[in-house]
GROMACS .gro file of C-alpha atoms in nm:
model
  355
    1MET     CA    1   3.726 -17.193   3.223
    2ALA     CA    2   3.359 -17.272   3.290
    3GLY     CA    3   3.292 -16.901   3.338
    4LYS     CA    4   3.446 -16.815   3.000
    5ILE     CA    5   3.242 -17.086   2.828
    6LEU     CA    6   2.923 -16.954   2.988
    7LEU     CA    7   3.005 -16.599   2.879
    8PHE     CA    8   3.068 -16.720   2.521
    9VAL     CA    9   2.735 -16.903   2.517
   10LEU     CA   10   2.551 -16.594   2.643
   11ILE     CA   11   2.711 -16.378   2.373
   12VAL     CA   12   2.611 -16.626   2.101
   13LEU     CA   13   2.255 -16.643   2.233
   14ALA     CA   14   2.229 -16.264   2.254
   15SER     CA   15   2.348 -16.233   1.894
   16ALA     CA   16   2.099 -16.494   1.777
   17PHE     CA   17   1.803 -16.324   1.939
   18ARG     CA   18   1.910 -15.964   1.884
   19VAL     CA   19   1.639 -15.751   1.727
   20GLU     CA   20   1.772 -15.487   1.493
   21ALA     CA   21   1.667 -15.135   1.594
   22GLN     CA   22   1.394 -14.990   1.374
   23PRO     CA   23   1.256 -14.640   1.318
   24ASP     CA   24   0.946 -14.556   1.522
   25PHE     CA   25   0.715 -14.385   1.273
   26GLU     CA   26   0.415 -14.163   1.338
   27LEU     CA   27   0.198 -14.004   1.071
   28ARG     CA   28   0.139 -13.663   1.227
   29ASN     CA   29  -0.056 -13.455   0.976
   30ILE     CA   30  -0.135 -13.387   0.610
   31ILE     CA   31  -0.068 -13.028   0.508
   32LEU     CA   32  -0.054 -12.809   0.196
   33ARG     CA   33   0.277 -12.703   0.041
   34TYR     CA   34   0.364 -12.439  -0.219
   35ASP     CA   35   0.678 -12.314  -0.391
   36GLY     CA   36   0.778 -12.141  -0.714
   37THR     CA   37   0.714 -12.456  -0.919
   38HIS     CA   38   0.404 -12.564  -0.724
   39GLU     CA   39   0.198 -12.246  -0.737
   40LEU     CA   40  -0.123 -12.449  -0.733
   41GLY     CA   41   0.003 -12.637  -0.430
   42THR     CA   42   0.042 -13.002  -0.341
   43PHE     CA   43  -0.009 -13.227  -0.041
   44ALA     CA   44   0.271 -13.299   0.206
   45VAL     CA   45   0.271 -13.553   0.487
   46VAL     CA   46   0.433 -13.475   0.822
   47VAL     CA   47   0.611 -13.788   0.945
   48CYS     CA   48   0.779 -13.827   1.284
   49ASN     CA   49   1.051 -14.071   1.381
   50HIS     CA   50   1.061 -14.120   1.758
   51ALA     CA   51   1.361 -14.354   1.748
   52ILE     CA   52   1.726 -14.251   1.765
   53ILE     CA   53   1.809 -14.457   1.456
   54PRO     CA   54   1.744 -14.268   1.130
   55ALA     CA   55   1.473 -14.387   0.892
   56ARG     CA   56   1.587 -14.441   0.533
   57ASP     CA   57   1.417 -14.509   0.200
   58PHE     CA   58   1.057 -14.536   0.315
   59GLU     CA   59   0.743 -14.491   0.107
   60ILE     CA   60   0.420 -14.307   0.186
   61ASN     CA   61   0.113 -14.376  -0.024
   62LEU     CA   62  -0.115 -14.074  -0.052
   63GLU     CA   63  -0.466 -14.100  -0.199
   64ALA     CA   64  -0.710 -13.821  -0.281
   65ASN     CA   65  -1.003 -13.802  -0.524
   66ASP     CA   66  -0.946 -14.164  -0.637
   67THR     CA   67  -0.585 -14.087  -0.734
   68THR     CA   68  -0.286 -14.238  -0.551
   69ILE     CA   69   0.076 -14.123  -0.557
   70THR     CA   70   0.384 -14.254  -0.379
   71ILE     CA   71   0.601 -14.017  -0.177
   72VAL     CA   72   0.956 -14.138  -0.113
   73GLY     CA   73   1.136 -14.037   0.205
   74GLU     CA   74   1.512 -14.073   0.173
   75ARG     CA   75   1.607 -14.003   0.534
   76LEU     CA   76   1.441 -13.891   0.858
   77ASN     CA   77   1.644 -13.842   1.174
   78GLN     CA   78   1.480 -13.834   1.515
   79GLY     CA   79   1.210 -13.567   1.500
   80CYS     CA   80   0.955 -13.477   1.233
   81MET     CA   81   0.954 -13.344   0.878
   82HIS     CA   82   0.712 -13.305   0.591
   83PHE     CA   83   0.752 -13.507   0.270
   84PHE     CA   84   0.595 -13.447  -0.071
   85ASP     CA   85   0.616 -13.562  -0.432
   86ALA     CA   86   0.804 -13.305  -0.638
   87GLU     CA   87   0.611 -13.404  -0.951
   88SER     CA   88   0.259 -13.370  -0.812
   89SER     CA   89   0.023 -13.079  -0.764
   90PHE     CA   90  -0.349 -13.042  -0.699
   91ASP     CA   91  -0.427 -13.071  -1.070
   92VAL     CA   92  -0.277 -13.424  -1.066
   93PHE     CA   93  -0.562 -13.516  -0.832
   94GLY     CA   94  -0.816 -13.323  -1.041
   95LEU     CA   95  -0.879 -13.078  -0.757
   96GLN     CA   96  -0.997 -12.718  -0.774
   97ASP     CA   97  -0.970 -12.421  -0.542
   98GLY     CA   98  -1.208 -12.442  -0.246
   99GLN     CA   99  -1.286 -12.810  -0.295
  100THR     CA  100  -1.301 -13.031   0.016
  101VAL     CA  101  -1.140 -13.371  -0.031
  102THR     CA  102  -1.066 -13.670   0.190
  103VAL     CA  103  -0.691 -13.738   0.185
  104THR     CA  104  -0.545 -14.067   0.311
  105ALA     CA  105  -0.177 -14.129   0.388
  106THR     CA  106  -0.038 -14.477   0.456
  107LEU     CA  107   0.308 -14.565   0.590
  108GLN     CA  108   0.379 -14.929   0.677
  109ASP     CA  109   0.095 -15.030   0.913
  110GLN     CA  110  -0.019 -14.672   0.987
  111THR     CA  111  -0.300 -14.483   0.816
  112LEU     CA  112  -0.397 -14.117   0.855
  113GLN     CA  113  -0.711 -13.969   0.700
  114GLN     CA  114  -0.809 -13.601   0.692
  115ASP     CA  115  -1.070 -13.385   0.521
  116ILE     CA  116  -0.882 -13.093   0.368
  117VAL     CA  117  -1.001 -12.780   0.189
  118VAL     CA  118  -0.786 -12.721  -0.118
  119ASP     CA  119  -0.646 -12.368  -0.120
  120THR     CA  120  -0.464 -12.284  -0.443
  121LEU     CA  121  -0.201 -12.014  -0.427
  122SER     CA  122  -0.237 -11.695  -0.625
  123HIS     CA  123   0.076 -11.505  -0.726
  124GLN     CA  124  -0.123 -11.210  -0.850
  125GLY     CA  125  -0.080 -10.874  -0.685
  126GLU     CA  126   0.215 -10.746  -0.484
  127ARG     CA  127   0.490 -10.974  -0.366
  128SER     CA  128   0.646 -10.963  -0.024
  129ASN     CA  129   0.972 -10.775   0.010
  130PRO     CA  130   1.184 -10.936   0.285
  131ASP     CA  131   1.480 -10.703   0.224
  132MET     CA  132   1.271 -10.389   0.273
  133TYR     CA  133   1.105 -10.553   0.574
  134GLU     CA  134   1.440 -10.619   0.742
  135ALA     CA  135   1.555 -10.262   0.676
  136CYS     CA  136   1.227 -10.132   0.818
  137MET     CA  137   1.263 -10.350   1.128
  138GLN     CA  138   1.616 -10.229   1.193
  139SER     CA  139   1.503  -9.869   1.161
  140GLY     CA  140   1.286  -9.918   1.470
  141SER     CA  141   0.951  -9.862   1.296
  142HIS     CA  142   0.827 -10.210   1.377
  143ALA     CA  143   0.452 -10.154   1.363
  144ASP     CA  144   0.490  -9.980   1.026
  145CYS     CA  145   0.673 -10.273   0.862
  146TYR     CA  146   0.381 -10.512   0.846
  147HIS     CA  147   0.249 -10.382   0.512
  148LEU     CA  148   0.566 -10.501   0.336
  149MET     CA  149   0.485 -10.869   0.394
  150PHE     CA  150   0.212 -11.075   0.225
  151ASP     CA  151   0.106 -11.437   0.240
  152THR     CA  152   0.251 -11.518  -0.102
  153PRO     CA  153   0.603 -11.667  -0.096
  154THR     CA  154   0.877 -11.525  -0.313
  155PRO     CA  155   1.049 -11.758  -0.565
  156ASP     CA  156   1.314 -11.830  -0.300
  157GLU     CA  157   1.060 -11.936  -0.036
  158ILE     CA  158   0.820 -12.221   0.036
  159LYS     CA  159   0.488 -12.211   0.218
  160VAL     CA  160   0.322 -12.483   0.426
  161GLN     CA  161  -0.035 -12.455   0.548
  162SER     CA  162  -0.279 -12.629   0.781
  163GLY     CA  163  -0.627 -12.477   0.774
  164SER     CA  164  -0.574 -12.101   0.787
  165TYR     CA  165  -0.241 -12.122   0.971
  166PHE     CA  166   0.072 -12.114   0.758
  167VAL     CA  167   0.449 -12.076   0.767
  168ILE     CA  168   0.677 -11.932   0.500
  169THR     CA  169   1.050 -12.013   0.509
  170PRO     CA  170   1.352 -11.968   0.283
  171ILE     CA  171   1.366 -12.275   0.062
  172ASP     CA  172   1.710 -12.365   0.202
  173HIS     CA  173   1.557 -12.393   0.549
  174GLU     CA  174   1.239 -12.580   0.458
  175ARG     CA  175   1.306 -12.844   0.722
  176LEU     CA  176   1.207 -12.584   0.987
  177ALA     CA  177   0.864 -12.523   0.833
  178ALA     CA  178   0.670 -12.818   0.977
  179PHE     CA  179   0.802 -12.747   1.328
  180TYR     CA  180   0.691 -12.385   1.323
  181LEU     CA  181   0.353 -12.479   1.175
  182PHE     CA  182   0.282 -12.728   1.451
  183ASP     CA  183   0.402 -12.482   1.710
  184LEU     CA  184   0.151 -12.226   1.581
  185LEU     CA  185  -0.132 -12.479   1.596
  186GLN     CA  186  -0.052 -12.606   1.943
  187CYS     CA  187   0.038 -12.272   2.103
  188SER     CA  188  -0.282 -12.124   1.964
  189GLN     CA  189  -0.490 -12.403   2.113
  190ASN     CA  190  -0.318 -12.386   2.453
  191ILE     CA  191  -0.342 -12.008   2.481
  192SER     CA  192  -0.704 -12.017   2.367
  193GLU     CA  193  -0.788 -12.261   2.646
  194TYR     CA  194  -0.607 -12.057   2.912
  195PHE     CA  195  -0.765 -11.725   2.812
  196ALA     CA  196  -1.104 -11.890   2.737
  197VAL     CA  197  -1.125 -11.707   2.404
  198ASP     CA  198  -1.147 -11.818   2.042
  199ALA     CA  199  -0.819 -11.871   1.861
  200PRO     CA  200  -0.734 -11.618   1.588
  201PRO     CA  201  -0.877 -11.727   1.252
  202VAL     CA  202  -0.547 -11.671   1.070
  203ILE     CA  203  -0.185 -11.675   1.185
  204MET     CA  204   0.123 -11.655   0.963
  205ARG     CA  205   0.485 -11.705   1.064
  206ARG     CA  206   0.763 -11.606   0.828
  207LEU     CA  207   1.134 -11.683   0.858
  208ILE     CA  208   1.366 -11.426   0.700
  209ILE     CA  209   1.744 -11.451   0.662
  210SER     CA  210   1.896 -11.141   0.818
  211ASP     CA  211   2.246 -11.004   0.861
  212GLY     CA  212   2.132 -10.779   1.142
  213TYR     CA  213   1.862 -10.818   1.408
  214SER     CA  214   1.799 -11.174   1.526
  215GLY     CA  215   1.470 -11.244   1.699
  216SER     CA  216   1.093 -11.254   1.653
  217TYR     CA  217   0.831 -10.983   1.626
  218ALA     CA  218   0.451 -11.011   1.618
  219ALA     CA  219   0.202 -10.773   1.457
  220VAL     CA  220  -0.170 -10.824   1.391
  221ASP     CA  221  -0.182 -11.186   1.264
  222ASP     CA  222   0.182 -11.223   1.161
  223ILE     CA  223   0.494 -11.342   1.344
  224THR     CA  224   0.826 -11.268   1.178
  225THR     CA  225   1.143 -11.450   1.282
  226LEU     CA  226   1.472 -11.306   1.161
  227ASN     CA  227   1.803 -11.489   1.193
  228THR     CA  228   2.129 -11.534   1.008
  229ASP     CA  229   2.170 -11.819   0.764
  230ALA     CA  230   2.405 -11.986   1.013
  231GLY     CA  231   2.151 -11.933   1.291
  232PHE     CA  232   1.875 -12.109   1.097
  233ARG     CA  233   2.114 -12.393   1.011
  234SER     CA  234   2.195 -12.432   1.379
  235MET     CA  235   1.822 -12.453   1.453
  236GLY     CA  236   1.790 -12.722   1.188
  237ALA     CA  237   2.067 -12.923   1.350
  238ASN     CA  238   1.882 -12.902   1.684
  239LEU     CA  239   1.540 -12.995   1.544
  240PRO     CA  240   1.516 -13.323   1.743
  241ASN     CA  241   1.533 -13.122   2.067
  242TRP     CA  242   1.283 -12.867   1.936
  243TRP     CA  243   1.037 -13.140   1.842
  244ASN     CA  244   1.078 -13.308   2.181
  245GLN     CA  245   0.978 -12.979   2.345
  246ILE     CA  246   0.644 -12.960   2.162
  247ASN     CA  247   0.553 -13.328   2.151
  248ASN     CA  248   0.243 -13.419   2.352
  249GLY     CA  249   0.077 -13.083   2.289
  250GLY     CA  250   0.366 -12.860   2.395
  251CYS     CA  251   0.411 -12.495   2.295
  252GLY     CA  252   0.753 -12.368   2.192
  253ASP     CA  253   0.685 -11.995   2.145
  254PRO     CA  254   0.394 -11.882   2.362
  255HIS     CA  255   0.535 -11.528   2.385
  256GLU     CA  256   0.486 -11.416   2.026
  257THR     CA  257   0.168 -11.620   1.985
  258THR     CA  258   0.020 -11.442   2.288
  259HIS     CA  259   0.086 -11.111   2.111
  260ILE     CA  260  -0.136 -11.232   1.825
  261PHE     CA  261  -0.417 -11.303   2.074
  262VAL     CA  262  -0.372 -10.968   2.252
  263SER     CA  263  -0.242 -10.743   1.976
  264GLU     CA  264  -0.449 -10.432   2.042
  265THR     CA  265  -0.544 -10.344   2.400
  266VAL     CA  266  -0.573 -10.043   2.624
  267LEU     CA  267  -0.291 -10.186   2.837
  268PRO     CA  268   0.046 -10.010   2.825
  269GLY     CA  269   0.305 -10.184   2.611
  270TRP     CA  270   0.516 -10.307   2.901
  271LEU     CA  271   0.213 -10.485   3.052
  272ASN     CA  272   0.145 -10.652   2.718
  273GLU     CA  273   0.506 -10.773   2.714
  274GLY     CA  274   0.460 -10.891   3.071
  275LEU     CA  275   0.149 -11.087   2.972
  276ALA     CA  276   0.337 -11.257   2.686
  277THR     CA  277   0.623 -11.342   2.923
  278PHE     CA  278   0.373 -11.465   3.185
  279MET     CA  279   0.246 -11.719   2.930
  280GLU     CA  280   0.597 -11.865   2.890
  281ASP     CA  281   0.515 -12.121   3.156
  282THR     CA  282   0.450 -12.495   3.167
  283SER     CA  283   0.134 -12.464   3.375
  284ARG     CA  284  -0.031 -12.213   3.137
  285THR     CA  285   0.068 -12.316   2.785
  286ASN     CA  286   0.252 -12.648   2.826
  287HIS     CA  287   0.575 -12.461   2.756
  288HIS     CA  288   0.884 -12.675   2.806
  289SER     CA  289   0.990 -12.486   3.121
  290PRO     CA  290   0.838 -12.269   3.396
  291ILE     CA  291   0.851 -11.891   3.369
  292PRO     CA  292   1.221 -11.793   3.404
  293VAL     CA  293   1.180 -11.555   3.694
  294ARG     CA  294   1.113 -11.572   4.066
  295CYS     CA  295   0.829 -11.345   4.173
  296LEU     CA  296   0.842 -11.218   4.531
  297PHE     CA  297   0.522 -11.122   4.713
  298ASP     CA  298   0.507 -10.942   5.046
  299GLU     CA  299   0.206 -10.764   5.194
  300ASN     CA  300   0.019 -10.740   4.864
  301LYS     CA  301   0.322 -10.602   4.681
  302PHE     CA  302   0.508 -10.772   4.399
  303ALA     CA  303   0.868 -10.763   4.281
  304THR     CA  304   1.123 -10.981   4.107
  305GLU     CA  305   1.481 -11.072   4.179
  306TYR     CA  306   1.579 -10.815   3.915
  307ALA     CA  307   1.625 -10.456   4.029
  308GLY     CA  308   1.772 -10.145   3.877
  309GLU     CA  309   1.739  -9.777   3.804
  310VAL     CA  310   1.630  -9.800   3.441
  311THR     CA  311   1.396  -9.512   3.364
  312PHE     CA  312   1.040  -9.558   3.241
  313THR     CA  313   1.130  -9.426   2.896
  314ASN     CA  314   1.355  -9.727   2.845
  315LEU     CA  315   1.099  -9.988   2.945
  316MET     CA  316   1.006 -10.083   2.589
  317ASN     CA  317   1.354 -10.050   2.435
  318ASP     CA  318   1.215 -10.024   2.081
  319GLN     CA  319   1.561  -9.988   1.931
  320PHE     CA  320   1.674 -10.328   2.063
  321ASP     CA  321   1.961 -10.153   2.240
  322PRO     CA  322   2.163 -10.431   2.410
  323THR     CA  323   2.283 -10.186   2.677
  324VAL     CA  324   1.927 -10.139   2.804
  325PRO     CA  325   1.813 -10.436   3.017
  326SER     CA  326   1.450 -10.408   2.914
  327ILE     CA  327   1.400 -10.781   2.954
  328TYR     CA  328   1.418 -10.726   3.330
  329TYR     CA  329   1.100 -10.524   3.299
  330TYR     CA  330   0.937 -10.795   3.092
  331PHE     CA  331   0.988 -11.015   3.397
  332SER     CA  332   0.866 -10.750   3.641
  333ALA     CA  333   0.551 -10.701   3.435
  334ALA     CA  334   0.509 -11.080   3.417
  335CYS     CA  335   0.511 -11.086   3.796
  336PHE     CA  336   0.223 -10.839   3.794
  337TRP     CA  337   0.016 -11.102   3.611
  338VAL     CA  338   0.146 -11.375   3.840
  339TYR     CA  339   0.029 -11.164   4.133
  340LEU     CA  340  -0.320 -11.126   3.985
  341GLU     CA  341  -0.344 -11.499   3.918
  342ASP     CA  342  -0.210 -11.582   4.264
  343GLN     CA  343  -0.446 -11.347   4.446
  344TYR     CA  344  -0.762 -11.362   4.235
  345GLY     CA  345  -0.735 -11.671   4.016
  346GLN     CA  346  -0.709 -11.748   3.647
  347GLU     CA  347  -1.059 -11.610   3.588
  348THR     CA  348  -0.929 -11.258   3.652
  349ILE     CA  349  -0.672 -11.293   3.375
  350GLN     CA  350  -0.944 -11.422   3.143
  351GLN     CA  351  -1.174 -11.131   3.222
  352ILE     CA  352  -0.903 -10.874   3.148
  353VAL     CA  353  -0.811 -11.038   2.817
  354GLN     CA  354  -1.174 -11.085   2.712
  355ARG     CA  355  -1.254 -10.720   2.772
   0.00000   0.00000   0.00000
């Protein structure tokens, strides 16, 4: 009986002193956002919730050029997302193209302040054509498809921007935009530090809904990610895991970002793919996992656990033929770079890239 009474007392005390779980907010960044009704652009605030419990009905005060607006966030699950006021644009703040302004965001007891250059969006000139781009990609003429895409979103897309890095997504998948923007920023910084070179001045990533090829492709200063509508929705459902992978300066897609750094070289294509695969490693780019291959070294020779009789003509597999295991050769070429790093140090990789 005494034991039951003690248990009852402990339960009552625990209930009395229980602290209700609260969201764990972080103001991550202030970015620019554009869509068909915000051609001039507006400010958006990237907010993270590091708690499992969702955040609901919170307010962000945003001030710029002596004008303050209130941004209402209805819900934020674990992870991050950008929030904006659908009624505001740069003209509400009295801002003009090219003007530098100090922007301050406040959420509860947190304050974030950034100096931002206002970049208004022009819809003059040619528009991008995602449908023609997808058809071009599936034809196998990848390097020739780049001219079909521009940095102006179509009416069915939104654009988010930080500095000269930006992401364009279908409006139905806008929740993915902030993740891909931060991944560009962080991957670029990490790769720049490893190669000891300046980061590219401009990088764009565009998400396109596709009924065919699913994957990413890099050309010049542009990364294109194609997926089905269901595939993008699945990514949205897994956003908390994606954000966890790039928190604390992580890099989610070092492969395609490396191609932007090393887009035109005298190296054969398979070695370029090997270099991009080589950078998919925690120690080099703060990727969420080590390089997914075991490199074997014996008497100054290198190999991988993958072996086969695929001919040289199939190394690049430009047609994305699933019957050709070209990814094995991505790994073999990655081991070439691992061998150079292992034998001669990181400086050797830097010298090759810099030249």
